[in-house]
PDB file of C-alpha atoms in Angstrom:
ATOM      1  CA  UNK A   1     -22.506  39.728 -16.287  1.00  0.00           C
ATOM      2  CA  UNK A   2     -20.498  36.332 -18.914  1.00  0.00           C
ATOM      3  CA  UNK A   3     -23.408  35.068 -21.447  1.00  0.00           C
ATOM      4  CA  UNK A   4     -23.530  31.314 -21.122  1.00  0.00           C
ATOM      5  CA  UNK A   5     -21.607  29.399 -23.748  1.00  0.00           C
ATOM      6  CA  UNK A   6     -24.520  27.005 -25.064  1.00  0.00           C
ATOM      7  CA  UNK A   7     -21.737  24.860 -26.942  1.00  0.00           C
ATOM      8  CA  UNK A   8     -19.730  24.486 -23.535  1.00  0.00           C
ATOM      9  CA  UNK A   9     -23.239  22.740 -22.502  1.00  0.00           C
ATOM     10  CA  UNK A  10     -23.404  20.549 -24.969  1.00  0.00           C
ATOM     11  CA  UNK A  11     -23.589  16.468 -24.085  1.00  0.00           C
ATOM     12  CA  UNK A  12     -21.207  14.482 -25.556  1.00  0.00           C
ATOM     13  CA  UNK A  13     -19.917  11.431 -25.821  1.00  0.00           C
ATOM     14  CA  UNK A  14     -17.745  10.323 -23.587  1.00  0.00           C
ATOM     15  CA  UNK A  15     -14.149   8.516 -24.538  1.00  0.00           C
ATOM     16  CA  UNK A  16     -15.031   4.415 -23.004  1.00  0.00           C
ATOM     17  CA  UNK A  17     -18.741   5.077 -24.852  1.00  0.00           C
ATOM     18  CA  UNK A  18     -16.281   6.788 -27.975  1.00  0.00           C
ATOM     19  CA  UNK A  19     -14.176   3.505 -27.596  1.00  0.00           C
ATOM     20  CA  UNK A  20     -17.119   0.809 -26.921  1.00  0.00           C
ATOM     21  CA  UNK A  21     -18.753   2.222 -30.524  1.00  0.00           C
ATOM     22  CA  UNK A  22     -15.337   3.044 -32.377  1.00  0.00           C
ATOM     23  CA  UNK A  23     -12.001   1.395 -31.156  1.00  0.00           C
ATOM     24  CA  UNK A  24     -11.652  -1.267 -33.495  1.00  0.00           C
ATOM     25  CA  UNK A  25     -11.115  -1.627 -37.368  1.00  0.00           C
ATOM     26  CA  UNK A  26     -13.750  -3.532 -38.507  1.00  0.00           C
ATOM     27  CA  UNK A  27     -16.581  -1.218 -35.795  1.00  0.00           C
ATOM     28  CA  UNK A  28     -14.349   2.109 -38.021  1.00  0.00           C
ATOM     29  CA  UNK A  29     -15.266  -0.228 -41.131  1.00  0.00           C
ATOM     30  CA  UNK A  30     -19.476  -0.858 -40.430  1.00  0.00           C
ATOM     31  CA  UNK A  31     -19.922   3.147 -39.256  1.00  0.00           C
ATOM     32  CA  UNK A  32     -17.694   3.862 -42.445  1.00  0.00           C
ATOM     33  CA  UNK A  33     -20.220   1.932 -44.849  1.00  0.00           C
ATOM     34  CA  UNK A  34     -23.216   2.608 -43.050  1.00  0.00           C
ATOM     35  CA  UNK A  35     -23.065   6.101 -43.352  1.00  0.00           C
ATOM     36  CA  UNK A  36     -21.127   5.837 -46.770  1.00  0.00           C
ATOM     37  CA  UNK A  37     -24.138   4.056 -48.476  1.00  0.00           C
ATOM     38  CA  UNK A  38     -27.148   4.226 -46.017  1.00  0.00           C
ATOM     39  CA  UNK A  39     -29.437   2.520 -48.985  1.00  0.00           C
ATOM     40  CA  UNK A  40     -26.885   0.144 -49.817  1.00  0.00           C
ATOM     41  CA  UNK A  41     -23.925   0.215 -51.922  1.00  0.00           C
ATOM     42  CA  UNK A  42     -24.492   2.985 -54.400  1.00  0.00           C
ATOM     43  CA  UNK A  43     -22.095   3.174 -58.116  1.00  0.00           C
ATOM     44  CA  UNK A  44     -20.726   6.451 -58.273  1.00  0.00           C
ATOM     45  CA  UNK A  45     -20.182   5.978 -61.728  1.00  0.00           C
ATOM     46  CA  UNK A  46     -23.470   4.775 -62.702  1.00  0.00           C
ATOM     47  CA  UNK A  47     -25.749   4.443 -59.627  1.00  0.00           C
ATOM     48  CA  UNK A  48     -25.973   0.900 -60.045  1.00  0.00           C
ATOM     49  CA  UNK A  49     -26.896  -0.773 -56.986  1.00  0.00           C
ATOM     50  CA  UNK A  50     -25.258  -3.991 -57.296  1.00  0.00           C
ATOM     51  CA  UNK A  51     -21.094  -4.739 -56.258  1.00  0.00           C
ATOM     52  CA  UNK A  52     -18.923  -7.541 -56.105  1.00  0.00           C
ATOM     53  CA  UNK A  53     -16.636  -7.216 -53.321  1.00  0.00           C
ATOM     54  CA  UNK A  54     -13.082  -7.833 -53.028  1.00  0.00           C
ATOM     55  CA  UNK A  55      -9.650  -7.495 -51.027  1.00  0.00           C
ATOM     56  CA  UNK A  56      -6.530  -6.218 -52.136  1.00  0.00           C
ATOM     57  CA  UNK A  57      -3.552  -6.060 -49.979  1.00  0.00           C
ATOM     58  CA  UNK A  58      -6.158  -5.923 -46.804  1.00  0.00           C
ATOM     59  CA  UNK A  59      -8.603  -3.650 -47.979  1.00  0.00           C
ATOM     60  CA  UNK A  60     -11.616  -3.518 -49.265  1.00  0.00           C
ATOM     61  CA  UNK A  61     -12.732  -2.887 -52.690  1.00  0.00           C
ATOM     62  CA  UNK A  62     -17.172  -3.095 -54.408  1.00  0.00           C
ATOM     63  CA  UNK A  63     -16.555  -3.768 -58.111  1.00  0.00           C
ATOM     64  CA  UNK A  64     -19.996  -2.518 -60.273  1.00  0.00           C
ATOM     65  CA  UNK A  65     -21.920  -5.151 -61.361  1.00  0.00           C
ATOM     66  CA  UNK A  66     -22.729  -3.099 -64.099  1.00  0.00           C
ATOM     67  CA  UNK A  67     -19.926  -1.024 -65.363  1.00  0.00           C
ATOM     68  CA  UNK A  68     -17.558  -2.813 -63.646  1.00  0.00           C
ATOM     69  CA  UNK A  69     -15.996   0.358 -62.085  1.00  0.00           C
ATOM     70  CA  UNK A  70     -14.240  -0.470 -59.109  1.00  0.00           C
ATOM     71  CA  UNK A  71     -13.543   2.293 -56.179  1.00  0.00           C
ATOM     72  CA  UNK A  72     -13.539   1.591 -52.029  1.00  0.00           C
ATOM     73  CA  UNK A  73     -14.565   2.541 -48.641  1.00  0.00           C
ATOM     74  CA  UNK A  74     -12.157   5.887 -48.522  1.00  0.00           C
ATOM     75  CA  UNK A  75     -12.185   6.528 -52.754  1.00  0.00           C
ATOM     76  CA  UNK A  76     -13.385  10.524 -52.786  1.00  0.00           C
ATOM     77  CA  UNK A  77     -12.421  11.513 -49.461  1.00  0.00           C
ATOM     78  CA  UNK A  78      -9.503  13.163 -47.071  1.00  0.00           C
ATOM     79  CA  UNK A  79      -9.057   9.725 -46.538  1.00  0.00           C
ATOM     80  CA  UNK A  80      -8.541   8.079 -49.531  1.00  0.00           C
ATOM     81  CA  UNK A  81      -4.538   8.159 -50.380  1.00  0.00           C
ATOM     82  CA  UNK A  82      -3.380   7.831 -46.694  1.00  0.00           C
ATOM     83  CA  UNK A  83      -2.393   5.349 -43.867  1.00  0.00           C
ATOM     84  CA  UNK A  84      -3.102   4.929 -41.691  1.00  0.00           C
ATOM     85  CA  UNK A  85      -5.864   2.665 -39.815  1.00  0.00           C
ATOM     86  CA  UNK A  86     -10.010   4.236 -39.701  1.00  0.00           C
ATOM     87  CA  UNK A  87      -9.122   3.945 -35.846  1.00  0.00           C
ATOM     88  CA  UNK A  88      -7.382   7.202 -35.807  1.00  0.00           C
ATOM     89  CA  UNK A  89      -9.378   8.583 -37.868  1.00  0.00           C
ATOM     90  CA  UNK A  90     -11.942   8.508 -35.832  1.00  0.00           C
ATOM     91  CA  UNK A  91     -10.458   9.130 -33.056  1.00  0.00           C
ATOM     92  CA  UNK A  92      -9.199  12.739 -34.455  1.00  0.00           C
ATOM     93  CA  UNK A  93     -12.235  13.312 -35.568  1.00  0.00           C
ATOM     94  CA  UNK A  94     -13.568  12.579 -32.486  1.00  0.00           C
ATOM     95  CA  UNK A  95     -11.244  14.994 -30.790  1.00  0.00           C
ATOM     96  CA  UNK A  96     -12.352  17.459 -33.263  1.00  0.00           C
ATOM     97  CA  UNK A  97     -15.769  17.500 -32.574  1.00  0.00           C
ATOM     98  CA  UNK A  98     -15.961  16.744 -28.928  1.00  0.00           C
ATOM     99  CA  UNK A  99     -13.782  19.780 -28.140  1.00  0.00           C
ATOM    100  CA  UNK A 100     -15.384  22.625 -26.654  1.00  0.00           C
ATOM    101  CA  UNK A 101     -12.647  24.819 -26.962  1.00  0.00           C
ATOM    102  CA  UNK A 102      -9.833  25.337 -30.105  1.00  0.00           C
ATOM    103  CA  UNK A 103      -7.904  22.085 -29.948  1.00  0.00           C
ATOM    104  CA  UNK A 104      -4.283  22.335 -30.667  1.00  0.00           C
ATOM    105  CA  UNK A 105      -2.151  20.772 -33.641  1.00  0.00           C
ATOM    106  CA  UNK A 106       0.428  19.217 -31.241  1.00  0.00           C
ATOM    107  CA  UNK A 107      -2.143  17.862 -28.881  1.00  0.00           C
ATOM    108  CA  UNK A 108      -3.694  15.991 -31.858  1.00  0.00           C
ATOM    109  CA  UNK A 109      -0.230  14.756 -33.285  1.00  0.00           C
ATOM    110  CA  UNK A 110       0.489  13.118 -29.603  1.00  0.00           C
TER     111      UNK A 110
END
């Protein structure tokens, strides 16, 4: 008798629900900010909690009010040097985490 794989029967997030919550760049950015700084911005250099926000070439940056260190939302992550929109990153993460079996690289590429 074959045993039941508990992973295969876990409740997942449906694609329509995922697209409702993370379908736009703004939604993904807001979710990323909340995940990265749940208590508000914290400077990665000095730990200060206040920053000035500005945009450069459509990307948001934060400059620490104390040490003036500038950082972006993607700094220090695998997305740091990439140009893909957050919606594509989030979709890739969704597909990998919701797959009950392995997902092929070719399927991810599509």
